[in-house]
mmCIF file of C-alpha atoms in Angstrom:
data_model
loop_
_atom_site.group_PDB
_atom_site.id
_atom_site.type_symbol
_atom_site.label_atom_id
_atom_site.label_comp_id
_atom_site.label_asym_id
_atom_site.label_seq_id
_atom_site.Cartn_x
_atom_site.Cartn_y
_atom_site.Cartn_z
ATOM 1 C CA MET A 681 52.915 38.892 36.948
ATOM 2 C CA PHE A 682 53.494 35.488 38.543
ATOM 3 C CA ILE A 683 55.854 33.219 36.621
ATOM 4 C CA LYS A 684 56.380 29.475 36.985
ATOM 5 C CA LEU A 685 60.007 28.675 36.125
ATOM 6 C CA THR A 686 62.604 26.209 37.303
ATOM 7 C CA PRO A 687 65.363 27.706 39.496
ATOM 8 C CA ALA A 688 67.772 27.523 36.554
ATOM 9 C CA GLN A 689 65.389 29.541 34.371
ATOM 10 C CA ARG A 690 64.758 32.319 36.866
ATOM 11 C CA ASP A 691 66.099 35.721 35.925
ATOM 12 C CA ASP A 692 67.357 37.266 39.146
ATOM 13 C CA THR A 693 69.318 40.078 37.516
ATOM 14 C CA PHE A 694 66.694 42.548 38.745
ATOM 15 C CA LEU A 695 68.370 42.164 42.146
ATOM 16 C CA ASP A 696 71.963 42.552 40.930
ATOM 17 C CA ASN A 697 72.284 46.179 42.002
ATOM 18 C CA TYR A 698 69.643 46.165 44.708
ATOM 19 C CA PHE A 699 72.092 46.613 47.566
ATOM 20 C CA ASP A 700 74.602 48.893 45.850
ATOM 21 C CA GLU A 701 73.435 51.966 47.752
ATOM 22 C CA LEU A 702 74.657 50.388 50.972
ATOM 23 C CA PRO A 703 78.276 51.332 51.727
ATOM 24 C CA ASP A 704 80.887 48.587 51.420
ATOM 25 C CA LYS A 705 81.564 48.842 55.122
ATOM 26 C CA HIS A 706 78.100 49.317 56.498
ATOM 27 C CA ASP A 707 77.972 51.589 59.522
ATOM 28 C CA LEU A 708 76.413 49.302 62.126
ATOM 29 C CA ILE A 709 75.758 52.311 64.343
ATOM 30 C CA ASN A 710 72.933 53.189 61.978
ATOM 31 C CA GLU A 711 71.318 49.824 62.591
ATOM 32 C CA LYS A 712 69.467 49.160 65.818
ATOM 33 C CA SER A 713 71.837 46.872 67.695
ATOM 34 C CA SER A 714 69.161 44.849 69.451
ATOM 35 C CA SER A 715 65.735 43.356 68.814
ATOM 36 C CA SER A 716 62.509 43.938 70.721
ATOM 37 C CA ASN A 717 60.344 41.022 69.544
ATOM 38 C CA ILE A 718 60.600 37.281 69.048
ATOM 39 C CA ILE A 719 58.061 35.850 66.617
ATOM 40 C CA PHE A 720 56.772 32.286 66.336
ATOM 41 C CA ILE A 721 54.264 31.110 63.729
ATOM 42 C CA GLN A 722 51.786 28.243 63.734
ATOM 43 C CA THR A 723 49.996 27.229 60.529
ATOM 44 C CA ASN A 724 48.448 23.949 61.724
ATOM 45 C CA SER A 725 45.106 24.903 60.208
ATOM 46 C CA LEU A 726 46.538 24.294 56.718
ATOM 47 C CA ALA A 727 48.047 20.905 57.507
ATOM 48 C CA LYS A 728 46.249 17.699 56.644
ATOM 49 C CA ASN A 729 43.869 17.030 59.527
ATOM 50 C CA GLY A 730 45.229 20.209 61.099
ATOM 51 C CA ASP A 731 44.036 21.139 64.562
ATOM 52 C CA GLN A 732 43.988 24.899 65.121
ATOM 53 C CA ASN A 733 43.579 24.397 68.844
ATOM 54 C CA LYS A 734 46.620 22.140 69.202
ATOM 55 C CA PHE A 735 49.748 23.437 70.877
ATOM 56 C CA THR A 736 52.134 20.658 71.800
ATOM 57 C CA ALA A 737 54.347 20.610 74.867
ATOM 58 C CA ARG A 738 57.383 21.010 72.622
ATOM 59 C CA GLN A 739 55.983 24.081 70.910
ATOM 60 C CA ALA A 740 55.100 25.522 74.298
ATOM 61 C CA CYS A 741 58.646 24.741 75.451
ATOM 62 C CA ALA A 742 60.081 26.864 72.633
ATOM 63 C CA ILE A 743 57.820 29.741 73.653
ATOM 64 C CA GLU A 744 58.634 29.448 77.355
ATOM 65 C CA SER A 745 62.371 29.295 76.712
ATOM 66 C CA ALA A 746 62.103 32.493 74.657
ATOM 67 C CA ALA A 747 60.078 34.278 77.329
ATOM 68 C CA ARG A 748 62.314 33.231 80.245
ATOM 69 C CA LEU A 749 65.603 34.288 78.683
ATOM 70 C CA ASN A 750 64.274 37.404 76.951
ATOM 71 C CA ASN A 751 61.965 38.990 79.522
ATOM 72 C CA ASN A 752 62.618 42.435 78.054
ATOM 73 C CA MET A 753 61.232 41.332 74.684
ATOM 74 C CA ASN A 754 57.694 40.622 73.492
ATOM 75 C CA ILE A 755 57.090 37.018 72.443
ATOM 76 C CA SER A 756 54.443 36.910 69.701
ATOM 77 C CA ILE A 757 52.844 33.701 68.459
ATOM 78 C CA ILE A 758 51.100 34.243 65.120
ATOM 79 C CA ILE A 759 48.358 31.650 64.629
ATOM 80 C CA LEU A 760 46.708 31.200 61.248
ATOM 81 C CA ILE A 761 43.029 30.402 61.755
ATOM 82 C CA ASN A 762 40.041 29.991 59.457
ATOM 83 C CA ASN A 763 37.271 30.385 62.020
ATOM 84 C CA ASN A 764 36.655 31.868 65.450
ATOM 85 C CA ILE A 765 37.999 28.931 67.435
ATOM 86 C CA ASN A 766 39.154 29.814 70.956
ATOM 87 C CA PHE A 767 42.696 28.439 71.023
ATOM 88 C CA THR A 768 43.260 30.038 74.444
ATOM 89 C CA GLN A 769 41.519 27.015 75.980
ATOM 90 C CA ASN A 770 44.540 24.885 75.151
ATOM 91 C CA ASN A 771 46.156 23.799 78.424
ATOM 92 C CA TYR A 772 49.680 24.858 77.443
ATOM 93 C CA VAL A 773 48.453 28.253 76.273
ATOM 94 C CA LYS A 774 46.783 28.725 79.665
ATOM 95 C CA ILE A 775 50.000 27.814 81.484
ATOM 96 C CA LEU A 776 52.100 30.219 79.428
ATOM 97 C CA ASN A 777 49.633 33.075 79.881
ATOM 98 C CA LEU A 778 49.505 32.426 83.625
ATOM 99 C CA HIS A 779 53.258 32.537 84.184
ATOM 100 C CA TYR A 780 54.576 35.032 81.618
ATOM 101 C CA ARG A 781 53.508 38.596 80.930
ATOM 102 C CA ASN A 782 55.535 39.000 77.733
ATOM 103 C CA ILE A 783 53.778 36.281 75.710
ATOM 104 C CA PHE A 784 51.070 37.295 73.223
ATOM 105 C CA PHE A 785 49.001 34.949 71.048
ATOM 106 C CA LYS A 786 47.799 36.673 67.871
ATOM 107 C CA PRO A 787 45.297 34.957 65.543
ATOM 108 C CA ILE A 788 45.268 35.964 61.874
ATOM 109 C CA ILE A 789 43.049 35.224 58.862
ATOM 110 C CA ALA A 790 44.924 35.007 55.559
ATOM 111 C CA ASN A 791 42.533 37.079 53.440
ATOM 112 C CA GLU A 792 42.858 39.966 55.879
ATOM 113 C CA TYR A 793 46.504 39.455 56.777
ATOM 114 C CA PHE A 794 47.947 40.123 53.316
ATOM 115 C CA LYS A 795 46.073 43.386 52.750
ATOM 116 C CA ASP A 796 48.347 46.425 52.369
ATOM 117 C CA THR A 797 51.505 44.310 52.281
ATOM 118 C CA PRO A 798 53.953 43.794 49.393
ATOM 119 C CA LEU A 799 52.217 40.450 48.718
ATOM 120 C CA ASP A 800 48.669 41.849 48.571
ATOM 121 C CA ASN A 801 48.271 41.401 44.794
ATOM 122 C CA TRP A 802 50.121 38.105 44.882
ATOM 123 C CA TRP A 803 47.692 36.700 47.456
ATOM 124 C CA THR A 804 44.541 37.936 45.737
ATOM 125 C CA SER A 805 45.750 36.384 42.461
ATOM 126 C CA GLY A 806 45.022 32.980 43.988
ATOM 127 C CA ILE A 807 48.416 31.508 43.108
ATOM 128 C CA PHE A 808 48.931 30.129 46.612
ATOM 129 C CA ASN A 809 45.561 28.434 46.974
ATOM 130 C CA ASN A 810 45.712 27.101 43.419
ATOM 131 C CA THR A 811 49.261 25.725 43.376
ATOM 132 C CA SER A 812 50.520 25.064 46.914
ATOM 133 C CA LYS A 813 51.278 21.396 47.586
ATOM 134 C CA TYR A 814 52.678 22.019 51.071
ATOM 135 C CA PRO A 815 50.405 24.797 52.342
ATOM 136 C CA ALA A 816 51.301 24.677 56.054
ATOM 137 C CA VAL A 817 55.053 24.772 55.380
ATOM 138 C CA GLN A 818 54.874 27.302 52.552
ATOM 139 C CA MET A 819 52.515 29.616 54.401
ATOM 140 C CA SER A 820 54.859 29.621 57.375
ATOM 141 C CA ASP A 821 57.764 30.554 55.085
ATOM 142 C CA ILE A 822 55.746 33.449 53.686
ATOM 143 C CA ILE A 823 54.257 34.760 56.925
ATOM 144 C CA ARG A 824 57.651 34.967 58.640
ATOM 145 C CA LEU A 825 58.845 37.340 55.913
ATOM 146 C CA ILE A 826 55.707 39.470 56.169
ATOM 147 C CA GLU A 827 56.010 39.576 59.966
ATOM 148 C CA LEU A 828 59.616 40.754 59.743
ATOM 149 C CA TRP A 829 58.542 43.368 57.189
ATOM 150 C CA LYS A 830 55.697 44.550 59.435
ATOM 151 C CA ASN A 831 57.700 44.391 62.665
ATOM 152 C CA CYS A 832 61.294 45.363 62.028
ATOM 153 C CA GLY A 833 63.594 44.965 64.985
ATOM 154 C CA SER A 834 62.300 41.416 65.406
ATOM 155 C CA ILE A 835 63.615 37.878 65.418
ATOM 156 C CA TYR A 836 61.700 34.980 63.895
ATOM 157 C CA SER A 837 62.192 31.433 65.195
ATOM 158 C CA ASP A 838 60.675 28.088 64.311
ATOM 159 C CA LEU A 839 58.691 26.337 67.024
ATOM 160 C CA ASP A 840 60.795 23.161 67.016
ATOM 161 C CA VAL A 841 63.582 24.738 69.072
ATOM 162 C CA VAL A 842 64.795 25.428 72.568
ATOM 163 C CA ILE A 843 66.319 28.844 73.197
ATOM 164 C CA GLN A 844 69.340 28.682 75.502
ATOM 165 C CA LYS A 845 70.553 32.293 75.539
ATOM 166 C CA SER A 846 69.209 35.827 75.370
ATOM 167 C CA LEU A 847 68.769 37.086 71.809
ATOM 168 C CA ASP A 848 68.196 40.772 72.526
ATOM 169 C CA ASN A 849 71.626 41.889 71.294
ATOM 170 C CA MET A 850 71.247 40.249 67.894
ATOM 171 C CA THR A 851 69.955 41.703 64.627
ATOM 172 C CA ASN A 852 70.364 41.255 60.856
ATOM 173 C CA PHE A 853 71.311 37.585 60.855
ATOM 174 C CA VAL A 854 70.529 34.059 59.729
ATOM 175 C CA GLY A 855 72.216 30.721 60.376
ATOM 176 C CA GLU A 856 74.108 28.364 58.105
ATOM 177 C CA VAL A 857 73.370 24.647 57.833
ATOM 178 C CA LYS A 858 76.490 22.498 57.643
ATOM 179 C CA ASN A 859 77.214 20.381 54.544
ATOM 180 C CA GLU A 860 74.876 22.413 52.366
ATOM 181 C CA ASN A 861 75.657 25.534 50.408
ATOM 182 C CA MET A 862 72.486 27.082 51.746
ATOM 183 C CA VAL A 863 71.417 29.062 54.777
ATOM 184 C CA ALA A 864 68.385 28.137 56.843
ATOM 185 C CA ASN A 865 65.324 30.270 57.515
ATOM 186 C CA GLY A 866 64.493 28.726 60.890
ATOM 187 C CA VAL A 867 65.942 31.705 62.762
ATOM 188 C CA ILE A 868 66.079 35.181 61.186
ATOM 189 C CA GLY A 869 66.719 38.610 62.689
ATOM 190 C CA ILE A 870 65.935 41.879 60.883
ATOM 191 C CA SER A 871 66.683 45.433 62.013
ATOM 192 C CA CYS A 872 64.725 48.640 61.431
ATOM 193 C CA GLY A 873 67.691 50.213 59.619
ATOM 194 C CA ILE A 874 68.229 50.377 55.868
ATOM 195 C CA LEU A 875 70.077 47.052 55.724
ATOM 196 C CA GLY A 876 67.298 45.115 57.426
ATOM 197 C CA LYS A 877 64.534 46.805 55.459
ATOM 198 C CA LYS A 878 66.176 46.306 52.068
ATOM 199 C CA PHE A 879 66.982 42.682 52.829
ATOM 200 C CA ILE A 880 63.414 41.732 53.710
ATOM 201 C CA GLU A 881 61.993 43.776 50.808
ATOM 202 C CA ALA A 882 64.269 41.907 48.397
ATOM 203 C CA CYS A 883 63.082 38.564 49.816
ATOM 204 C CA LEU A 884 59.459 39.545 49.250
ATOM 205 C CA LYS A 885 60.103 40.796 45.716
ATOM 206 C CA TYR A 886 61.775 37.536 44.769
ATOM 207 C CA LEU A 887 59.086 35.425 46.432
ATOM 208 C CA GLU A 888 56.315 37.376 44.707
ATOM 209 C CA LYS A 889 57.883 36.733 41.322
ATOM 210 C CA TYR A 890 58.986 33.133 41.756
ATOM 211 C CA PHE A 891 56.761 31.410 44.321
ATOM 212 C CA ASP A 892 56.842 27.669 43.625
ATOM 213 C CA GLY A 893 53.910 25.686 44.952
ATOM 214 C CA ASN A 894 55.664 22.392 44.174
ATOM 215 C CA SER A 895 58.735 23.054 46.313
ATOM 216 C CA TRP A 896 59.087 22.232 50.020
ATOM 217 C CA ALA A 897 62.073 24.542 50.645
ATOM 218 C CA GLY A 898 62.089 26.696 47.520
ATOM 219 C CA ASN A 899 60.075 29.508 49.111
ATOM 220 C CA GLY A 900 61.995 29.547 52.378
ATOM 221 C CA PRO A 901 65.702 28.705 52.697
ATOM 222 C CA ALA A 902 66.214 29.042 48.941
ATOM 223 C CA VAL A 903 64.831 32.591 48.932
ATOM 224 C CA ILE A 904 66.958 33.707 51.888
ATOM 225 C CA THR A 905 70.029 32.120 50.296
ATOM 226 C CA LYS A 906 69.394 33.815 46.951
ATOM 227 C CA ILE A 907 69.081 37.266 48.529
ATOM 228 C CA LEU A 908 72.212 36.735 50.612
ATOM 229 C CA GLN A 909 74.083 35.754 47.463
ATOM 230 C CA LYS A 910 73.070 39.082 45.941
ATOM 231 C CA LEU A 911 73.879 41.072 49.073
ATOM 232 C CA CYS A 912 77.233 39.399 49.717
ATOM 233 C CA LYS A 913 78.110 38.914 46.022
ATOM 234 C CA THR A 914 79.118 35.293 46.518
ATOM 235 C CA LYS A 915 77.358 31.949 46.201
ATOM 236 C CA LYS A 916 79.406 30.272 48.917
ATOM 237 C CA THR A 917 78.097 30.525 52.468
ATOM 238 C CA SER A 918 81.663 30.162 53.743
ATOM 239 C CA GLU A 919 82.475 33.493 52.065
ATOM 240 C CA MET A 920 79.475 35.361 53.490
ATOM 241 C CA THR A 921 81.484 37.411 55.967
ATOM 242 C CA LEU A 922 80.246 40.417 57.929
ATOM 243 C CA LYS A 923 82.284 42.695 55.661
ATOM 244 C CA LYS A 924 81.130 41.140 52.389
ATOM 245 C CA CYS A 925 77.526 41.144 53.558
ATOM 246 C CA LYS A 926 77.674 44.817 54.609
ATOM 247 C CA GLY A 927 76.873 44.114 58.241
ATOM 248 C CA PHE A 928 74.549 41.127 57.813
ATOM 249 C CA THR A 929 75.690 38.100 59.824
ATOM 250 C CA VAL A 930 75.578 34.511 58.618
ATOM 251 C CA TYR A 931 76.224 32.586 61.805
ATOM 252 C CA PRO A 932 78.048 29.249 61.655
ATOM 253 C CA THR A 933 76.054 26.066 62.004
ATOM 254 C CA GLU A 934 76.795 25.685 65.704
ATOM 255 C CA LYS A 935 74.928 28.878 66.618
ATOM 256 C CA PHE A 936 71.421 27.485 65.948
ATOM 257 C CA TYR A 937 71.824 24.027 64.399
ATOM 258 C CA PRO A 938 74.558 22.226 66.382
ATOM 259 C CA ILE A 939 73.110 18.818 65.516
ATOM 260 C CA HIS A 940 72.614 18.191 61.793
ATOM 261 C CA TYR A 941 69.152 16.982 60.815
ATOM 262 C CA SER A 942 70.660 13.712 59.574
ATOM 263 C CA GLU A 943 71.751 13.018 63.176
ATOM 264 C CA ASP A 944 68.627 14.289 64.918
ATOM 265 C CA ASN A 945 68.290 11.028 66.843
ATOM 266 C CA LEU A 946 71.164 12.219 69.047
ATOM 267 C CA TYR A 947 68.762 14.494 70.947
ATOM 268 C CA PHE A 948 67.081 11.311 72.192
ATOM 269 C CA ASP A 949 70.253 9.306 72.899
ATOM 270 C CA ILE A 950 70.436 8.550 76.629
ATOM 271 C CA ASP A 951 73.663 6.548 76.403
ATOM 272 C CA ASP A 952 75.759 9.357 74.911
ATOM 273 C CA ASN A 953 74.038 12.327 76.547
ATOM 274 C CA TYR A 954 77.192 13.874 78.067
ATOM 275 C CA LYS A 955 78.847 14.153 74.665
ATOM 276 C CA ILE A 956 75.736 15.673 73.095
ATOM 277 C CA MET A 957 75.152 18.131 75.944
ATOM 278 C CA ASN A 958 78.746 19.295 75.618
ATOM 279 C CA LYS A 959 78.289 19.780 71.876
ATOM 280 C CA ILE A 960 75.183 21.960 72.205
ATOM 281 C CA LYS A 961 75.998 23.905 75.372
ATOM 282 C CA ASN A 962 77.304 27.034 73.605
ATOM 283 C CA SER A 963 74.494 27.313 71.049
ATOM 284 C CA SER A 964 72.052 30.196 71.425
ATOM 285 C CA ILE A 965 69.274 28.028 70.010
ATOM 286 C CA ILE A 966 69.053 24.321 69.310
ATOM 287 C CA SER A 967 66.809 23.121 66.514
ATOM 288 C CA ILE A 968 65.241 19.741 67.175
ATOM 289 C CA TRP A 969 64.128 19.308 63.539
ATOM 290 C CA GLY A 970 60.671 18.629 64.892
ATOM 291 C CA TYR A 971 58.833 17.758 61.704
ATOM 292 C CA SER A 972 60.410 14.266 61.872
ATOM 293 C CA LYS A 973 59.746 13.677 65.575
ATOM 294 C CA ASN A 974 56.042 12.931 65.644
ATOM 295 C CA ASN A 975 56.469 9.404 67.030
ATOM 296 C CA ARG A 976 59.477 9.956 69.290
ATOM 297 C CA THR A 977 58.528 10.768 72.861
ATOM 298 C CA ILE A 978 60.428 11.455 76.078
ATOM 299 C CA LYS A 979 59.215 10.623 79.559
ATOM 300 C CA VAL A 980 59.547 13.565 81.948
ATOM 301 C CA GLY A 981 62.707 13.024 83.983
ATOM 302 C CA SER A 982 64.513 11.241 81.164
ATOM 303 C CA ASN A 983 68.252 11.741 80.705
ATOM 304 C CA ALA A 984 67.851 12.187 76.960
ATOM 305 C CA PRO A 985 69.598 15.435 75.901
ATOM 306 C CA TYR A 986 66.329 16.984 74.690
ATOM 307 C CA GLY A 987 64.701 16.255 78.043
ATOM 308 C CA LEU A 988 67.648 17.682 79.993
ATOM 309 C CA VAL A 989 67.574 20.880 77.949
ATOM 310 C CA ALA A 990 63.799 21.213 78.338
ATOM 311 C CA SER A 991 63.977 20.757 82.115
ATOM 312 C CA LYS A 992 66.422 23.668 82.292
ATOM 313 C CA TYR A 993 65.015 26.170 79.798
ATOM 314 C CA CYS A 994 61.256 25.474 79.835
ATOM 315 C CA PRO A 995 60.806 24.018 83.338
ATOM 316 C CA ILE A 996 57.159 24.973 83.842
ATOM 317 C CA ILE A 997 55.934 23.389 80.623
ATOM 318 C CA TYR A 998 58.198 20.383 81.133
ATOM 319 C CA LYS A 999 56.806 19.720 84.612
ATOM 320 C CA ASN A 1000 53.231 20.067 83.376
ATOM 321 C CA CYS A 1001 53.380 17.777 80.346
ATOM 322 C CA GLU A 1002 50.231 15.761 79.816
ATOM 323 C CA ASN A 1003 50.705 12.179 81.024
ATOM 324 C CA ASN A 1004 54.331 13.065 81.883
ATOM 325 C CA ILE A 1005 55.242 12.671 78.210
ATOM 326 C CA PHE A 1006 57.273 15.387 76.501
#
């Protein structure tokens, strides 16, 4: 049954005891201590005037940075399509396939993708197609959970990032966003152990019951936050410690989101680049908050912090930007 309720009306007591079988001090030895896959997702085909064949230089940069620093991991790019278009003809896709052996582009069709998953009945009910107001965003939120359910021992990342460090020793984690009592779903790691499996199953159960087609973030960050609140038995992200969360890590803001989205212009600030580069240098991933950057470009060779980071971590894509514009 699919119920439309406001967040305040939602009965989440069915998850109150969901994690009780996990010991208070979860034995991390039982969880795989590293991940073997990094997953990206593109749902352009659902966006207004979406172009299934479009991979931007910045998206390709995220993929290259993942492949370069994690050459022992498979980098999978899940592409939602609605026809047989040959996206491999995209210039950036060609460059990535030429230079990296651990990158794999995987097209999916929604009607086939959801079969034999926990959201099979939910999808066939038509609730998504009938109620979604932000289909590209909401589908991405949903597919990342299904991918982590299908491929445990994986890390999901948004495409509006640059990866600055290896991620292969990380599992069962998300990142906090400063100044909000909510975690983000832009980077998520899930193990193949009981903790990882139960966490992602709980996310899918909650999403199946309370999908909200009117909400931009209600099916993504809000779902992850709700399940963490149940796992850690606290509503405050500052109290979501490794011990309280039974081995699940909520990384501080600086790990993945060193620049708050309200200050995203700093990535393009040439005058103060030293200060910004120093602020982001220890982050494993930097999120560029790309959905607001459509009209902000960087000329290749620029001293803008984003350009400096790209030249270091995705050098091949950066040097081959169309018209020298990144």
